[in-house]
Short mmCIF file of N, CA and C in Angstrom, two decimals:
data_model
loop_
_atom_site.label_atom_id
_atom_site.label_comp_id
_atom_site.label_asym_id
_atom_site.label_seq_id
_atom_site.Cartn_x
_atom_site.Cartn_y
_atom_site.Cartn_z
N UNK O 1 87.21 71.33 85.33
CA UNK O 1 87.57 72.22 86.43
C UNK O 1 86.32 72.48 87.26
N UNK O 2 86.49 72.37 88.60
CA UNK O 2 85.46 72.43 89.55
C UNK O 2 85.50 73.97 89.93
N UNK O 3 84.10 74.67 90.10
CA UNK O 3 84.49 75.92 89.91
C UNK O 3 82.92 76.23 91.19
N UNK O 4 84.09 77.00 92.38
CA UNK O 4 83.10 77.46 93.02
C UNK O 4 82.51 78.82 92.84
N UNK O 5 81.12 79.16 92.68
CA UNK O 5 80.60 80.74 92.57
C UNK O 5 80.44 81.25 93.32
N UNK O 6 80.63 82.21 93.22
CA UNK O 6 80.50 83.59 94.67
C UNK O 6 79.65 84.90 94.75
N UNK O 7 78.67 85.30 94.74
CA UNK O 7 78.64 86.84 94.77
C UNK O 7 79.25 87.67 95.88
N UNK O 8 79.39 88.90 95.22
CA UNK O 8 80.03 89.81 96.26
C UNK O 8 79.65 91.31 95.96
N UNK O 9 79.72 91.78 97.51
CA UNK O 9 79.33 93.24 97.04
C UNK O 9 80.54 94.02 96.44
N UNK O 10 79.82 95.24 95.63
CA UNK O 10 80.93 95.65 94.99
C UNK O 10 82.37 96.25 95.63
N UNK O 11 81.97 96.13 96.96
CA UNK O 11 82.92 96.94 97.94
C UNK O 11 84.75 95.68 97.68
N UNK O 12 83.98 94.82 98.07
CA UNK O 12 85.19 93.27 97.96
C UNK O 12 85.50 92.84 96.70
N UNK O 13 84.43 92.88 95.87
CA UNK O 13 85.09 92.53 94.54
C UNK O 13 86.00 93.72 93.92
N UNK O 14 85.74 94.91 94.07
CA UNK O 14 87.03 96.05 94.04
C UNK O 14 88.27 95.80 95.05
N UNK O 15 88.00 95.48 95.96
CA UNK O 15 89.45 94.99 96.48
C UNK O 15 90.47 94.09 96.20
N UNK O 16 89.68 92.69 95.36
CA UNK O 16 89.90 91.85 94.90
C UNK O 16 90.56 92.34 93.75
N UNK O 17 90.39 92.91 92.72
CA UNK O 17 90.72 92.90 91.53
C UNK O 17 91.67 93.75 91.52
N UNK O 18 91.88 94.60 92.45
CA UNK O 18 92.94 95.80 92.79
C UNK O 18 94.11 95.24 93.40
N UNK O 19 93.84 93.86 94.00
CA UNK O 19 94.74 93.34 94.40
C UNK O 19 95.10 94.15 96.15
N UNK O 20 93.94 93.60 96.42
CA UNK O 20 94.27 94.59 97.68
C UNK O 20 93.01 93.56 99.02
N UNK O 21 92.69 92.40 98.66
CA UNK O 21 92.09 91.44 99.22
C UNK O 21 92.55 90.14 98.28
N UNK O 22 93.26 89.18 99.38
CA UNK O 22 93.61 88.19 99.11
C UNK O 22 92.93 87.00 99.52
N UNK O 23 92.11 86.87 100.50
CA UNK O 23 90.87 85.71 101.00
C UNK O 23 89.77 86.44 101.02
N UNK O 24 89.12 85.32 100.64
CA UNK O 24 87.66 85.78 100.82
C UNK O 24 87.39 84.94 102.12
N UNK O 25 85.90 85.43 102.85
CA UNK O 25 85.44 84.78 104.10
C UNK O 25 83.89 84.79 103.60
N UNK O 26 83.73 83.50 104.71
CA UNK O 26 82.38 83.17 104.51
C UNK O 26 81.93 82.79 106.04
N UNK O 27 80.60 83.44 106.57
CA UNK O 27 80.37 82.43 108.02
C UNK O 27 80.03 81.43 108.12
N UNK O 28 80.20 80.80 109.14
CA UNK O 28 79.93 79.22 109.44
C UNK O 28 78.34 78.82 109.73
N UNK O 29 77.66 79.30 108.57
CA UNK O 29 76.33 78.87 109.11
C UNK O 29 75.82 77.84 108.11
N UNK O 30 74.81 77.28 108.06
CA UNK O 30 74.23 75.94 107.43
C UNK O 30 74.35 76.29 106.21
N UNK O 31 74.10 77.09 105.53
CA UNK O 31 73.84 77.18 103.70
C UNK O 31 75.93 77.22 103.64
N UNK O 32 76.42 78.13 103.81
CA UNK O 32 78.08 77.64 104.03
C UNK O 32 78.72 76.59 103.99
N UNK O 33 78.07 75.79 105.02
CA UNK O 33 78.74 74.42 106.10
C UNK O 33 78.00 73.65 104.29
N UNK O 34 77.38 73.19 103.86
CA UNK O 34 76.48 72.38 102.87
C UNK O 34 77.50 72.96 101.88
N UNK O 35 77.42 74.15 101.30
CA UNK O 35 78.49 74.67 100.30
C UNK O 35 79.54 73.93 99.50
N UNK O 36 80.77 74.27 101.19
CA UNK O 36 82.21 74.12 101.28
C UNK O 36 82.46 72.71 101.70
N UNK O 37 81.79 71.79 102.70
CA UNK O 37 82.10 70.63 103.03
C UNK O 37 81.33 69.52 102.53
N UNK O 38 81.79 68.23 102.88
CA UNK O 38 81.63 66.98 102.94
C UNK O 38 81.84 66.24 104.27
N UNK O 39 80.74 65.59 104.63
CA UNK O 39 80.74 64.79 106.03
C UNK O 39 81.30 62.88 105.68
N UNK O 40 81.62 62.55 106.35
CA UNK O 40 82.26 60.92 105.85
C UNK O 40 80.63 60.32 106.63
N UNK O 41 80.73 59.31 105.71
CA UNK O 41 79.86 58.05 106.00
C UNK O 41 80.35 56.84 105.88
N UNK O 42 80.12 56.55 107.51
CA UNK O 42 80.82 55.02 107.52
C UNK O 42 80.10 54.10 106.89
N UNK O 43 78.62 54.09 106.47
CA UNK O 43 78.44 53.15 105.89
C UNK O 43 78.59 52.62 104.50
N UNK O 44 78.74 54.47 103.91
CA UNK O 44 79.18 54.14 102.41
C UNK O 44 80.81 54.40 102.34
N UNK O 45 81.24 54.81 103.61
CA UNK O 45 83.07 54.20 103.41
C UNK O 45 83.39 56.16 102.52
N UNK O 46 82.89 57.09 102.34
CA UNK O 46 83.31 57.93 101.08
C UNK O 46 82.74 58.98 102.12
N UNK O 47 83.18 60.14 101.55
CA UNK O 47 82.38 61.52 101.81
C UNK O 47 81.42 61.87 101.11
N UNK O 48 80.14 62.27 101.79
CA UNK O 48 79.02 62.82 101.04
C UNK O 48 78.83 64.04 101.73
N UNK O 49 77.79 64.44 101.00
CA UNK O 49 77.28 65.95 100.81
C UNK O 49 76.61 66.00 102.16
N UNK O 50 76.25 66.64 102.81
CA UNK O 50 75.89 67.57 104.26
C UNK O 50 74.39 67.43 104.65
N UNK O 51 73.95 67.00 105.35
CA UNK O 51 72.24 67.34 105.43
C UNK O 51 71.97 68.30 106.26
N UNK O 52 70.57 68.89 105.78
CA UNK O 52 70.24 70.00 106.87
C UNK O 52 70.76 70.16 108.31
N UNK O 53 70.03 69.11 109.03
CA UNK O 53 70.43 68.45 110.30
C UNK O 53 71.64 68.41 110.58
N UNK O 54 72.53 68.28 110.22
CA UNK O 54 74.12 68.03 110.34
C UNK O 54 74.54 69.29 110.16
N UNK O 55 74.48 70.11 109.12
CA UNK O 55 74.90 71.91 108.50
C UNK O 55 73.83 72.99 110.11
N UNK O 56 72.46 72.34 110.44
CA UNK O 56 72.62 73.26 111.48
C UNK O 56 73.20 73.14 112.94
N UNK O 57 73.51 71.55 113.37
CA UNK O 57 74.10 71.39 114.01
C UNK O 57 76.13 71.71 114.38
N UNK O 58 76.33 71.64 113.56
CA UNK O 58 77.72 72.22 113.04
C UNK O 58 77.86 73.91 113.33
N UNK O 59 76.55 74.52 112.82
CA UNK O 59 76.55 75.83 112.61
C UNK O 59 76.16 76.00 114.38
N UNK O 60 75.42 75.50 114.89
CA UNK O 60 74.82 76.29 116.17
C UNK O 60 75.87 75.90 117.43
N UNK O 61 77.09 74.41 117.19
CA UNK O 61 77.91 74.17 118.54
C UNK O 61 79.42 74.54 118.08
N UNK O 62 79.70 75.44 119.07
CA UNK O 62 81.11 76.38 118.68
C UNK O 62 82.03 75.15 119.17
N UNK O 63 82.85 74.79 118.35
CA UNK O 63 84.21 73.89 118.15
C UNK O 63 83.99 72.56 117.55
N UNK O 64 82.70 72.84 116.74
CA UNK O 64 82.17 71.12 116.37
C UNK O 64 83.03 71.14 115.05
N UNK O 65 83.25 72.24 114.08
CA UNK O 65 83.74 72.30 112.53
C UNK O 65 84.75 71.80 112.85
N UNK O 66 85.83 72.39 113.88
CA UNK O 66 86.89 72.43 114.31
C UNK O 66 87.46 70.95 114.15
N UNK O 67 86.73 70.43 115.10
CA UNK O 67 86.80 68.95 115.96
C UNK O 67 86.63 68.04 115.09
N UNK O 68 85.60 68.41 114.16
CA UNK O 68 85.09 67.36 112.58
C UNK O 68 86.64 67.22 112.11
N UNK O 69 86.69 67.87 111.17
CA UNK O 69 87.75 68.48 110.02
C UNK O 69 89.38 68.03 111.07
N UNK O 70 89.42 68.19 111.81
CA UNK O 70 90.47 67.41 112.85
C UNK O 70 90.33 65.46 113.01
N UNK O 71 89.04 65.11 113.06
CA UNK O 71 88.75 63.62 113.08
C UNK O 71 88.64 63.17 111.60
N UNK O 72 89.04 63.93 111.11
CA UNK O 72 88.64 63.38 109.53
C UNK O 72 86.87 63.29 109.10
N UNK O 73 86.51 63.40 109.95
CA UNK O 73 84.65 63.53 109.85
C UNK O 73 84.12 64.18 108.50
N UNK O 74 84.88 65.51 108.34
CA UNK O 74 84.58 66.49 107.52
C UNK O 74 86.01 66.83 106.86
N UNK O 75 84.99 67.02 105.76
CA UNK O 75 86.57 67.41 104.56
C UNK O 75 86.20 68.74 104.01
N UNK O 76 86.80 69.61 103.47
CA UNK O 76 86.51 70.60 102.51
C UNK O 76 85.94 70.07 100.81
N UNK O 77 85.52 70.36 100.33
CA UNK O 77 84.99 70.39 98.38
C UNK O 77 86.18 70.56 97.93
N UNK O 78 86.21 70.07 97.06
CA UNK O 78 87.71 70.01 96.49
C UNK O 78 86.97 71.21 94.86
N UNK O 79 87.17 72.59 94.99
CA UNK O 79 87.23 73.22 94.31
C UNK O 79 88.75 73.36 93.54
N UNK O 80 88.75 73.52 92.23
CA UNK O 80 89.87 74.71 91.44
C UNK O 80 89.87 75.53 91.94
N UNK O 81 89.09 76.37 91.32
CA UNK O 81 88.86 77.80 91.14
C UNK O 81 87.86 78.36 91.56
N UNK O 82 87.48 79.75 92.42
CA UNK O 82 86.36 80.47 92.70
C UNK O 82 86.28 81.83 91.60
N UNK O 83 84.62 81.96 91.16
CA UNK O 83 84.73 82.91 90.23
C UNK O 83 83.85 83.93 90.74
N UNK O 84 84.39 85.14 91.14
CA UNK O 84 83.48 86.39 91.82
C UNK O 84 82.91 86.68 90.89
N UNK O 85 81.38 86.96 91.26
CA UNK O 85 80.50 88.01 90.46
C UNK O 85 80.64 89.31 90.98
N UNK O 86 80.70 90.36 90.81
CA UNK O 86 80.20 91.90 90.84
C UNK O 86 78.98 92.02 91.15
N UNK O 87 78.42 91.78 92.28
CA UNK O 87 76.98 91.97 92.99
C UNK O 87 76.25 90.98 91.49
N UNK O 88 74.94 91.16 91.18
CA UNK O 88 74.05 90.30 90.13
C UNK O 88 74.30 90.97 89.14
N UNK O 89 75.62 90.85 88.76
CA UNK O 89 75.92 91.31 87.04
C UNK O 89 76.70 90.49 86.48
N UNK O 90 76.93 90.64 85.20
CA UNK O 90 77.58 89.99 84.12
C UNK O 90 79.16 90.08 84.85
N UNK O 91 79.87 90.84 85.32
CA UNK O 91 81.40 91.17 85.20
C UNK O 91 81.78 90.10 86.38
N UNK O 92 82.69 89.49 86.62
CA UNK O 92 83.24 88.48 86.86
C UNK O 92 84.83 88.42 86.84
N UNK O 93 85.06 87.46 87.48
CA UNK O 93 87.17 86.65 87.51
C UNK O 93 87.07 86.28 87.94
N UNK O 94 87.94 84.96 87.73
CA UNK O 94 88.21 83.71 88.17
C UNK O 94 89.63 83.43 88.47
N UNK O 95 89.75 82.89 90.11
CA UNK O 95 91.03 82.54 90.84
C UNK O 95 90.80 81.49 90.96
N UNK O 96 92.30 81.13 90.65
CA UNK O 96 92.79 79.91 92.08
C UNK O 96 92.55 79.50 93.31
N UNK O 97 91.72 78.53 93.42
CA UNK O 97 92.04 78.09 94.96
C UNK O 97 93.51 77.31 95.63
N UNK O 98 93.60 78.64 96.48
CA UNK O 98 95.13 78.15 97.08
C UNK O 98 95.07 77.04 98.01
N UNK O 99 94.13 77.63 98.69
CA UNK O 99 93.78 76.80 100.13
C UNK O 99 92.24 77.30 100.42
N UNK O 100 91.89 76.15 101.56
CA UNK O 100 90.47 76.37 102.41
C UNK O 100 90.88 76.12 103.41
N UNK O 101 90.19 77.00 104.66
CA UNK O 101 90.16 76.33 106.32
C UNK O 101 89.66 77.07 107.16
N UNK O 102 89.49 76.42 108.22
CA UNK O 102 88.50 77.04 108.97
C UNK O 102 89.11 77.92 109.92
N UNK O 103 88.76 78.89 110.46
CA UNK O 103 89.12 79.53 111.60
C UNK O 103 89.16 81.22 111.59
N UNK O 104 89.76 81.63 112.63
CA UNK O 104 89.12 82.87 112.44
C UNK O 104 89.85 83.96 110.87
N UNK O 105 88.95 85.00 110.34
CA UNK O 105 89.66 85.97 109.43
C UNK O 105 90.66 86.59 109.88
N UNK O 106 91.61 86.22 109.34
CA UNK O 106 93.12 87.21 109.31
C UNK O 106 93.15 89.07 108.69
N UNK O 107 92.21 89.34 108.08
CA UNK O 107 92.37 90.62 107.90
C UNK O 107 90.68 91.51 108.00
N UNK O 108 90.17 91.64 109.29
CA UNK O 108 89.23 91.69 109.64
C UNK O 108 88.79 93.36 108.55
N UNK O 109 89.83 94.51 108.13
CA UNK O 109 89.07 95.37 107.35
C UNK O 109 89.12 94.65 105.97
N UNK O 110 89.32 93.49 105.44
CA UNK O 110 88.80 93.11 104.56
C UNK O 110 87.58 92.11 104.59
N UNK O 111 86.46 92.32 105.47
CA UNK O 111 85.66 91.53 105.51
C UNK O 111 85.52 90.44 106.63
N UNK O 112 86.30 90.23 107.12
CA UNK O 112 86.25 89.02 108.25
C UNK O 112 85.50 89.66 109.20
N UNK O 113 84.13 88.73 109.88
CA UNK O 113 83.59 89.67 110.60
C UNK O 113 84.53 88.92 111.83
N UNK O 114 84.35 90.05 113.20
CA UNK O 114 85.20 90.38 114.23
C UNK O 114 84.74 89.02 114.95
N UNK O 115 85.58 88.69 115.87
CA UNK O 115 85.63 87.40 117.04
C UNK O 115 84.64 85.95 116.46
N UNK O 116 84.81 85.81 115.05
CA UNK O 116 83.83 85.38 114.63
C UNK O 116 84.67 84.14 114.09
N UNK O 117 84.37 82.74 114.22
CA UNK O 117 84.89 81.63 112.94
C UNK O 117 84.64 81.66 111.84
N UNK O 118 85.35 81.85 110.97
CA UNK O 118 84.63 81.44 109.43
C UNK O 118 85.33 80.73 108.16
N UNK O 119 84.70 80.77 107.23
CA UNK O 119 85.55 79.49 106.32
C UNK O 119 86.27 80.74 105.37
N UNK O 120 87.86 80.37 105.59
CA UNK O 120 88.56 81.50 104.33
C UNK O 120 88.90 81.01 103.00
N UNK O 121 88.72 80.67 102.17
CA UNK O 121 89.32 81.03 101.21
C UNK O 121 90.30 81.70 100.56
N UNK O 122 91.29 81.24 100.30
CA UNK O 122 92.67 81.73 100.50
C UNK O 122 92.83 81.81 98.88
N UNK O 123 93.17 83.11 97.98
CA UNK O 123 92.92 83.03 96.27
C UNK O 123 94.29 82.84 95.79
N UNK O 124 94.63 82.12 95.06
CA UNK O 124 96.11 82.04 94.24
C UNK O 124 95.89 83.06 93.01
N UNK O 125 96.55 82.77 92.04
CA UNK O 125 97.02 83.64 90.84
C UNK O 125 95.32 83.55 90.11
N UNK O 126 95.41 84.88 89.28
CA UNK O 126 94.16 85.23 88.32
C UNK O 126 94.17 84.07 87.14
N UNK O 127 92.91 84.12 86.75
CA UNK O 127 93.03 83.32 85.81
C UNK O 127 92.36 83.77 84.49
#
C-alpha cells in the first residue's frame, strides 16, 4: 500500500476525525507539484518524478497544471491512502484516497485558501 504523509495543524486534523472535513488541500507550489505528480517523458515512453525546474515552472504560470494534466503531460501519484499526523506527534489515521485534482477548494472554511488553485485530496472511508 502506497501511503501518502501529511502533517497538519491541530485545527484540521480535529476536523478530520470529527468528521467534519472531508478534503484536504494543498497549494500549487514546487515542493507540492514534486509530491503529488508525475511529468511523462517521451524519451523514456513512462512517467517520472518532477524536477526542480519543471515543479517551479508549473508553480509560477497560472493554467500550466491545468493544461498538463489535460494533455496527459502530468499525472497524479497513484497513492492508497493518506495518513494525517497531529502537528509532530505520535497520534495519527489513515484514509482512503478517493480521488486527486486540481482546482480550486470547495469548502474554503475548511482550509482552502480563497481565489487560490490547489491540489484536493478528496478522503474515502477510515481505515
Amino acid at each position: 500500500m502506497k501511503i501518502l504523509d501529511l502533517v497538519l495543524m491541530h485545527k484540521w486534523y480535529d476536523m478530520i476525525e470529527r468528521g467534519q472535513k472531508f478534503v484536504e488541500y494543498r497549494k500549487a507550489i514546487p515542493h507540492w507539484i514534486k509530491r503529488l505528480m508525475l511529468q511523462y517523458d517521451t524519451s523514456a515512453g513512462k512517467h517520472i518524478e518532477i524536477d526542480n525546474l519543471t515543479a517551479q515552472y508549473l508553480a509560477d504560470v497560472p493554467n500550466a497544471i491545468t493544461a498538463c494534466l489535460l494533455s496527459g503531460e502530468l499525472k497524479f501519484k497513484e497513492y492508497d491512502a493518506v495518513r494525517f499526523r497531529r502537528g509532530y506527534t505520535k497520534t495519527s489515521m489513515l484514509f482512503e484516497i478517493s480521488g486527486m485534482y486540481f482546482g480550486y477548494g470547495m469548502y474554503p472554511h475548511a482550509g482552502a485558501p480563497r481565489n487560490e488553485t490547489v491540489f484536493n485530496i478528496v478522503l474515502g472511508k477510515r481505515l
